[in-house]
Every structure is written in C-alpha cells, then in structure tokens.
mmCIF file of C-alpha atoms in Angstrom:
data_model
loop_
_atom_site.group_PDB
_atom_site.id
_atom_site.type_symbol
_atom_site.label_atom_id
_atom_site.label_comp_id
_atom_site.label_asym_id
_atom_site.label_seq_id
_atom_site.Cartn_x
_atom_site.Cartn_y
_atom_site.Cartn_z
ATOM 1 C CA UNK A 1 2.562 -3.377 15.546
ATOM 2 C CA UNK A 2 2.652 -0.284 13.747
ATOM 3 C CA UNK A 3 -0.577 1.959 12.338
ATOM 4 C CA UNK A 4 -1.372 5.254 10.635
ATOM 5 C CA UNK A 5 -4.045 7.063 11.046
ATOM 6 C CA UNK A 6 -4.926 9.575 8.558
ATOM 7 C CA UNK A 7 -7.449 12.364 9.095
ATOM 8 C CA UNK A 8 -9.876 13.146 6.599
ATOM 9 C CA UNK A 9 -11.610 10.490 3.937
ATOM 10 C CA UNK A 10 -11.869 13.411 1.285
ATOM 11 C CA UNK A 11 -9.880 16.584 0.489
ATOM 12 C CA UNK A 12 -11.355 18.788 -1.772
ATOM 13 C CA UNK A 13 -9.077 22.063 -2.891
ATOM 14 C CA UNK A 14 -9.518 24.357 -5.876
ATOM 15 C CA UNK A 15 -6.887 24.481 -8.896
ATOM 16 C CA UNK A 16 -3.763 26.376 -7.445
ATOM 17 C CA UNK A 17 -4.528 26.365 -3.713
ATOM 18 C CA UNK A 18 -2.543 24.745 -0.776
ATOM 19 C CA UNK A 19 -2.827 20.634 -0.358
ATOM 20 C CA UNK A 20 -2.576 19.255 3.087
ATOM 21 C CA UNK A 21 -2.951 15.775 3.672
ATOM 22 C CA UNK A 22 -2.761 14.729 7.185
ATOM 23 C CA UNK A 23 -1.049 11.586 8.241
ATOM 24 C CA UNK A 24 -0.093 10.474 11.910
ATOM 25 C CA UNK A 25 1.846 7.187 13.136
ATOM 26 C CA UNK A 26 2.171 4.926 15.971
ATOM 27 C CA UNK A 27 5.453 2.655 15.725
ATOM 28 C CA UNK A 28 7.701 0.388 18.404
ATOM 29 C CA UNK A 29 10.539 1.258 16.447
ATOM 30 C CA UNK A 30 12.055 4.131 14.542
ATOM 31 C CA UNK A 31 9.641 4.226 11.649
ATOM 32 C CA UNK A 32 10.170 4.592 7.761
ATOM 33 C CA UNK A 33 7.250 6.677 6.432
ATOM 34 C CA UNK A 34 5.480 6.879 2.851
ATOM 35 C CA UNK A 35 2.926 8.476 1.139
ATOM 36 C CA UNK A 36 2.099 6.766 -1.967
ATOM 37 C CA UNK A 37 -0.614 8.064 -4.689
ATOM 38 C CA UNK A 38 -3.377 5.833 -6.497
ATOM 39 C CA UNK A 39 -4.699 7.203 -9.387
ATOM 40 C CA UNK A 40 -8.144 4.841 -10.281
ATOM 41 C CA UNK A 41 -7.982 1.537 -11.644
ATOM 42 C CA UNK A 42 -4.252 1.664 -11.088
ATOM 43 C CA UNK A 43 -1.596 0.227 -8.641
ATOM 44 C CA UNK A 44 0.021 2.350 -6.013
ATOM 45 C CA UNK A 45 3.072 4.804 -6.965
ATOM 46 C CA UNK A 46 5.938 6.153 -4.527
ATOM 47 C CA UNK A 47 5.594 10.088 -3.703
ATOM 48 C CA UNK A 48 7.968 10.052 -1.343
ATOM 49 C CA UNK A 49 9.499 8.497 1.752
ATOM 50 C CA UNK A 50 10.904 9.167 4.778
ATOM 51 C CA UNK A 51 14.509 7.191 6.073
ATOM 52 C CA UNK A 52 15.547 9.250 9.005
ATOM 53 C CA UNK A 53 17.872 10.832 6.752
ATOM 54 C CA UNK A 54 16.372 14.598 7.013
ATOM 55 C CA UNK A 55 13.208 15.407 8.372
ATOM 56 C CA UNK A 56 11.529 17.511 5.173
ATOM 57 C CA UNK A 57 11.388 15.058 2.427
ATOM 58 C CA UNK A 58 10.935 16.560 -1.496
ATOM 59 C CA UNK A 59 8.973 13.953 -3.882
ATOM 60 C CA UNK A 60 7.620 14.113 -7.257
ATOM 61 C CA UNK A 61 4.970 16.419 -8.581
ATOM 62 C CA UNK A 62 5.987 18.830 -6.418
ATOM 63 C CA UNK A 63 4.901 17.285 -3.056
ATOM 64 C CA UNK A 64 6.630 17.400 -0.246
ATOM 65 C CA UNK A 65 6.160 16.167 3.498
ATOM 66 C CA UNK A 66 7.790 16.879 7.293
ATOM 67 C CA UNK A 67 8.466 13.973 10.051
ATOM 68 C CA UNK A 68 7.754 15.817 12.925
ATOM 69 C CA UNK A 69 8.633 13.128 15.624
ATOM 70 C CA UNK A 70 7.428 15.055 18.693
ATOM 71 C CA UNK A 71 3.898 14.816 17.053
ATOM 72 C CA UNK A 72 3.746 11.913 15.481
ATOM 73 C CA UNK A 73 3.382 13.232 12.320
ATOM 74 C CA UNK A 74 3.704 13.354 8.506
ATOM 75 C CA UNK A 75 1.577 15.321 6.514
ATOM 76 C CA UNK A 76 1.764 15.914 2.518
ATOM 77 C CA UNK A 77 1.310 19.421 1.285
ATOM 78 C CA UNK A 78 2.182 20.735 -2.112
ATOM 79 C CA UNK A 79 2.118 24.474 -2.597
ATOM 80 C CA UNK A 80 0.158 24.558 -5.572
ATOM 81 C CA UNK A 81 -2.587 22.364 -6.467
ATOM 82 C CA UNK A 82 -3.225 20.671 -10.083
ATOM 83 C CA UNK A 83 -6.058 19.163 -12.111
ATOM 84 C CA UNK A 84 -3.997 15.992 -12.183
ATOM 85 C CA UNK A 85 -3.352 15.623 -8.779
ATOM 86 C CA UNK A 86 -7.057 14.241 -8.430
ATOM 87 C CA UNK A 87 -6.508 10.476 -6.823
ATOM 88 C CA UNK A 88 -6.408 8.916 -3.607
ATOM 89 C CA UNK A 89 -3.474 9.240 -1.097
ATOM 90 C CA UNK A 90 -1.920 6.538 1.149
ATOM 91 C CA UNK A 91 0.186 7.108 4.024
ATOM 92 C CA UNK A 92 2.037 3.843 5.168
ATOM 93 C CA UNK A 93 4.701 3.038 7.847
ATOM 94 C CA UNK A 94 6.970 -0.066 7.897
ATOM 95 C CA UNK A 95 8.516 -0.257 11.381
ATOM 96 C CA UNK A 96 9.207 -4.013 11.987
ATOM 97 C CA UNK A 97 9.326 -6.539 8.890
ATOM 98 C CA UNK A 98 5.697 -5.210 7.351
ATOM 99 C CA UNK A 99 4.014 -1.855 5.531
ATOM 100 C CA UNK A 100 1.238 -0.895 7.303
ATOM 101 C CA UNK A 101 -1.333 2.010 5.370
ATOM 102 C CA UNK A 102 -4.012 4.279 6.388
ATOM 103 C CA UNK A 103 -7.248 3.950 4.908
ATOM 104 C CA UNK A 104 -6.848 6.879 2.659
ATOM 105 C CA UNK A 105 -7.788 10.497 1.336
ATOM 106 C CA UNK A 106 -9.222 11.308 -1.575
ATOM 107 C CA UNK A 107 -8.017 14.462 -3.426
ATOM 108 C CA UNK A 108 -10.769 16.508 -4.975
ATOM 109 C CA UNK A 109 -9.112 19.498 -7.093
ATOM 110 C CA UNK A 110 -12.230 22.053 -8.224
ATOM 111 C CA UNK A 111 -11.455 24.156 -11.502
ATOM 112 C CA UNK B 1 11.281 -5.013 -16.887
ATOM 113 C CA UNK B 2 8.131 -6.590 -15.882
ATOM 114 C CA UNK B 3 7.961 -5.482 -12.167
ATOM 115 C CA UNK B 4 5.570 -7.058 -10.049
ATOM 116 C CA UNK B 5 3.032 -9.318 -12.024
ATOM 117 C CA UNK B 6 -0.262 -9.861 -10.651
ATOM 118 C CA UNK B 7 -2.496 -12.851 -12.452
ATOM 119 C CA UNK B 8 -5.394 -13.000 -12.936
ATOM 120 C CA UNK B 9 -6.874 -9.521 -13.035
ATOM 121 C CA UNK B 10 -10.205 -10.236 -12.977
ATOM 122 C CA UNK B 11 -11.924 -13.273 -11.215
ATOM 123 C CA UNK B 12 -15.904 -13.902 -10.233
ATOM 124 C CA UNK B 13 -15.815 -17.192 -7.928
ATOM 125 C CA UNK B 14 -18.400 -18.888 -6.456
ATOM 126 C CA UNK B 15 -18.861 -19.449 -2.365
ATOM 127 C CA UNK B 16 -16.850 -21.747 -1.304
ATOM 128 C CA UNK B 17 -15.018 -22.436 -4.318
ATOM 129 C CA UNK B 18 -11.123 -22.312 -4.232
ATOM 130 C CA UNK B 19 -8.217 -20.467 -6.057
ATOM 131 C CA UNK B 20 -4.785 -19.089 -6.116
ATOM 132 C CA UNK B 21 -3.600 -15.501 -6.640
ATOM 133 C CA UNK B 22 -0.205 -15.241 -8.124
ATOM 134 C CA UNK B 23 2.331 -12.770 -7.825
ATOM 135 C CA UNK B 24 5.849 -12.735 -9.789
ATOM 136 C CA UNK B 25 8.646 -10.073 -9.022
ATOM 137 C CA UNK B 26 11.964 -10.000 -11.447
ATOM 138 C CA UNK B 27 13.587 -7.951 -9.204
ATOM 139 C CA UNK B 28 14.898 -10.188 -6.494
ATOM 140 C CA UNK B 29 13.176 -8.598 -3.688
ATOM 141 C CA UNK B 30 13.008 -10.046 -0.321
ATOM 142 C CA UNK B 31 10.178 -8.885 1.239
ATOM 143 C CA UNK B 32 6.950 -9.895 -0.638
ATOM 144 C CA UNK B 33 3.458 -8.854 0.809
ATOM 145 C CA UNK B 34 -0.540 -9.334 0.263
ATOM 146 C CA UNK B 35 -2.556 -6.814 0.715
ATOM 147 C CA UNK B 36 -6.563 -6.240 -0.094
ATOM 148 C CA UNK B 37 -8.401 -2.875 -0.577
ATOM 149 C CA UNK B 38 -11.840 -2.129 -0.054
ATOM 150 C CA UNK B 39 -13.802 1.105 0.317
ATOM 151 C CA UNK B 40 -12.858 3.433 3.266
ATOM 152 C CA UNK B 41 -10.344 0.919 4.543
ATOM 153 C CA UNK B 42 -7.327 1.366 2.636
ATOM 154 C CA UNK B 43 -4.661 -1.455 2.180
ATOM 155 C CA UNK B 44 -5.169 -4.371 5.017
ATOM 156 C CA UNK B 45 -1.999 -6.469 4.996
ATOM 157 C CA UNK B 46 -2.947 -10.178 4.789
ATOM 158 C CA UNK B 47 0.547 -11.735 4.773
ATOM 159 C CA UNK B 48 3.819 -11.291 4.338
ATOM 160 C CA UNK B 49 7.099 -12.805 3.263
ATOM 161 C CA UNK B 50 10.431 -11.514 4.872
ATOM 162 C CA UNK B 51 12.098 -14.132 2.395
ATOM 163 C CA UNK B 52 11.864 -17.720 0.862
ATOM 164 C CA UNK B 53 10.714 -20.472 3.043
ATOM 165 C CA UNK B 54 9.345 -17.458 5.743
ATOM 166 C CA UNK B 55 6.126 -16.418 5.835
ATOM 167 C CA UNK B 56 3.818 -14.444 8.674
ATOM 168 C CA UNK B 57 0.415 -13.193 9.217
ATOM 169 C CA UNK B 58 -0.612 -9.447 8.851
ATOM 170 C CA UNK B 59 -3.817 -7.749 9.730
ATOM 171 C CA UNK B 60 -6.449 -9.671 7.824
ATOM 172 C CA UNK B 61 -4.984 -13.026 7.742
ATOM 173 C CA UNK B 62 -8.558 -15.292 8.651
ATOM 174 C CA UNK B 63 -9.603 -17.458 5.239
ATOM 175 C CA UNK B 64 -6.052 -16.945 2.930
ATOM 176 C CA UNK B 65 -3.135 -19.101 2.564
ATOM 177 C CA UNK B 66 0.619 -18.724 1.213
ATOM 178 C CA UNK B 67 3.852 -20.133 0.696
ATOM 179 C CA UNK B 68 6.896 -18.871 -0.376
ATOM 180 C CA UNK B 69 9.464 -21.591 -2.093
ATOM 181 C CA UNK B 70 10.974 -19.396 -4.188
ATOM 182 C CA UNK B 71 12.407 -15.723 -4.091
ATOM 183 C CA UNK B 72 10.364 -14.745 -7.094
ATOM 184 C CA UNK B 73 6.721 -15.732 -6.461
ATOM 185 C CA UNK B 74 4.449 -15.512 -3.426
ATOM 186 C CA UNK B 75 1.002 -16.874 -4.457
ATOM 187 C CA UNK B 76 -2.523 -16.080 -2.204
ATOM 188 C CA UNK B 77 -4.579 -19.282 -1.797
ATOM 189 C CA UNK B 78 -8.245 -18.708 -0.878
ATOM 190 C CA UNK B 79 -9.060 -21.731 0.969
ATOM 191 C CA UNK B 80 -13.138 -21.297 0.498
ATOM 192 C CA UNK B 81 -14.291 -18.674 -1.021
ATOM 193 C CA UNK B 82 -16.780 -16.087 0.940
ATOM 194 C CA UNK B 83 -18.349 -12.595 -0.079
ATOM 195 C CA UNK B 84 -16.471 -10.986 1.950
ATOM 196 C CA UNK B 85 -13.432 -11.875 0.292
ATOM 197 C CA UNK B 86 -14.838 -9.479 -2.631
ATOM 198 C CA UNK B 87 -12.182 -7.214 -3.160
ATOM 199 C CA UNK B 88 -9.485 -5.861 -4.741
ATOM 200 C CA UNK B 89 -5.745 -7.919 -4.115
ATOM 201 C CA UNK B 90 -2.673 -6.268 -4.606
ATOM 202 C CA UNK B 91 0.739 -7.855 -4.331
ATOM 203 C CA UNK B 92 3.575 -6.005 -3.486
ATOM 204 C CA UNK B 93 7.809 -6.348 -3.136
ATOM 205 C CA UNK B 94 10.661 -4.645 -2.095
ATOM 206 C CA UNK B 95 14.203 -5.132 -1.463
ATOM 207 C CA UNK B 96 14.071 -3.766 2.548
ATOM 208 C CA UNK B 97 11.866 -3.370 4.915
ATOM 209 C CA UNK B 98 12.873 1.085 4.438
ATOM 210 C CA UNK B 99 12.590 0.760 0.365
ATOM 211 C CA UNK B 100 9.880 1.473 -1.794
ATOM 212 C CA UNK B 101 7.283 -0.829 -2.122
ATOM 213 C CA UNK B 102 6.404 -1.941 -5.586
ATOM 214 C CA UNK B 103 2.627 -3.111 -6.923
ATOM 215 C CA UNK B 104 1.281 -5.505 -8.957
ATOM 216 C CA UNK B 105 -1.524 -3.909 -11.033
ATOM 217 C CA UNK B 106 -4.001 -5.642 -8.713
ATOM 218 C CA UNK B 107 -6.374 -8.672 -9.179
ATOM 219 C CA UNK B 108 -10.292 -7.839 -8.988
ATOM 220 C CA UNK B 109 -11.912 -10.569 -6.960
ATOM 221 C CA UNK B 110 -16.022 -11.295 -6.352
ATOM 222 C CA UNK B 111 -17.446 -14.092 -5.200
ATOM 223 C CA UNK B 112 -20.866 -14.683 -5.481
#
C-alpha cells in the first residue's frame, strides 16, 4: 500500500518569507500526489495535484510543488508567505484504488 | 450543488451504543471513502468504496461497518461504540482514483 510521510508537525514562517512544506511518498505504482489545505473547523480543500502530466505543478494561492521521482518527493513552497495561509497542510497519494495522507503540518505565519 | 453531505455533525454516544454516519454525494462519483482525524495523525482511511455493491478495508478498519447499495450514499456504521472512536469523521468522493477528492464538512464524534 501506499504512504506519505511528511516532515515536520509545525511550520512556523514570518509574513512574506519562503514556505516549504516537506512531503515524501512510498507507492507500488506510479503515484498521483496532493496537497490539500484545512483551514480549522473546516473540510479539506484541493491546492494542487500531481497527474504525471509535468513535474512542477502551479495551485491556488500561489503555491506551487515539484515531483521529484528520484527522491521520492513533493514538497509545497510558495514564494511569499501570507497571514491567511495559517492552517494545516495534507499531503496525500492515491496509487491503487485509495487516498492515503500524511499526518500533517501546521502553518504558523508570524506578523 | 450540495457536494458531499455529511450528517450528523455533531454526536456524543455512549460506550457501546450504536449508530450510523451518513454521507450523500450529488455528483455521481465512484470512489467514496471514510476517513477519521485525530491529533498528530492526520486522515486514517477506514474504508473505501471503488463503486456500488464494492466495498474494502483501509488503514483503521477494526470496530466500523459499511455498505454501499447505491452510487450516491456510503454510510459508516459503528458497531459498539468505544472512546477511542472519539474523533472527527470525514467522508469523501471523487470521480477517479487521480481526481480531486471532495469532503463532507465532517461529523464530530465522542463517546463517553
């Protein structure tokens, strides 16, 4: 079965600096990668997601993240932090019939 | 467009009582999941639908039931109710297994 793994419970950045959110995968099968945001008391929303289509994927809110298959890899960055992106990130992978997610980062953004 | 419709949002059960979560999508997804969320462990799949009349176990599958007659719903059955089934449930569909997934506003379990 598939897993992520994703380094780093809590991310704390100031206003305007870089994000990085790091996300690595283990799949059987060519995967299809997502990073999904959860803002609190809320449901999950689609940032962005990978289809084997190119390897840098552009989302909303200016994120953006690279499948880097030689690492195992797909981190979320976004040049420029904002107040708003406070929440908690998800990376998932769905290799076979099922979406598996990490357990999580939480984005801190300091004024 | 309702989405993905999670009821009820808020439930406080006693051990060893039982109860059903449902979940409704309008948007004729296949693939239906379960998932629950607790602190510092992200989403853990319980189970999953690939379609009507096929269902399979995920991650976390110990204590929880489902069925899946129709395309539309895929209700959660808690068979006995323990504390550590305190949570937070969210449902979730999508047409493939590569498209987005889409989330019910999530159900708030205890049991006490």
């Amino acid at each position: 079965a598939q897993s992520v793994t994703q380094l780093g419970s809590h991310v704390s950045v100031s206003e305007g600096a870089l994000v990085l959110l790091r996300c690595n995968y283990s799949s059987s099968v060519p995967p299809y990668l997502f990073w999904y945001v959860q803002y609190p008391n809320q449901g999950l929303q689609l940032l962005l997601k990978y289809t084997s289509a190119a390897t840098l994927v552009k989302g909303i809110n200016g994120f953006e993240a690279e499948f880097k298959k030689s690492e195992t890899s797909f981190h979320l960055t976004k040049p420029s932090a904002h107040m708003s992106d406070a929440a908690e990130y998800f990376c998932a992978v769905s290799g076979n019939n099922d979406m598996r997610f990490g357990a999580g980062t939480r984005l801190t953004v300091k004024p | 467009n309702a989405g993905v419709t999670q009821t009820p949002k808020f439930q406080v059960l006693k051990t060893g009582q039982s109860m059903t979560l449902q979940c409704a999508q309008d948007m004729n997804h296949e693939y239906m999941s379960w998932y629950r969320q607790d602190p510092g462990m992200g989403l853990r799949l319980i189970h999953y639908s690939v379609g009507a009349g096929i269902t399979d176990q995920g991650e976390v599958p110990n204590g929880y039931n489902v069925s899946r007659s129709t395309t539309e719903d895929f209700p959660l059955r808690l068979l006995s109710a323990a504390p550590s089934q305190t949570s937070v449930y969210f449902c979730a569909s999508s047409y493939d297994r590569g498209d987005e997934a889409f989330f019910g506003q999530g159900t708030r379990l205890t049991v006490v």
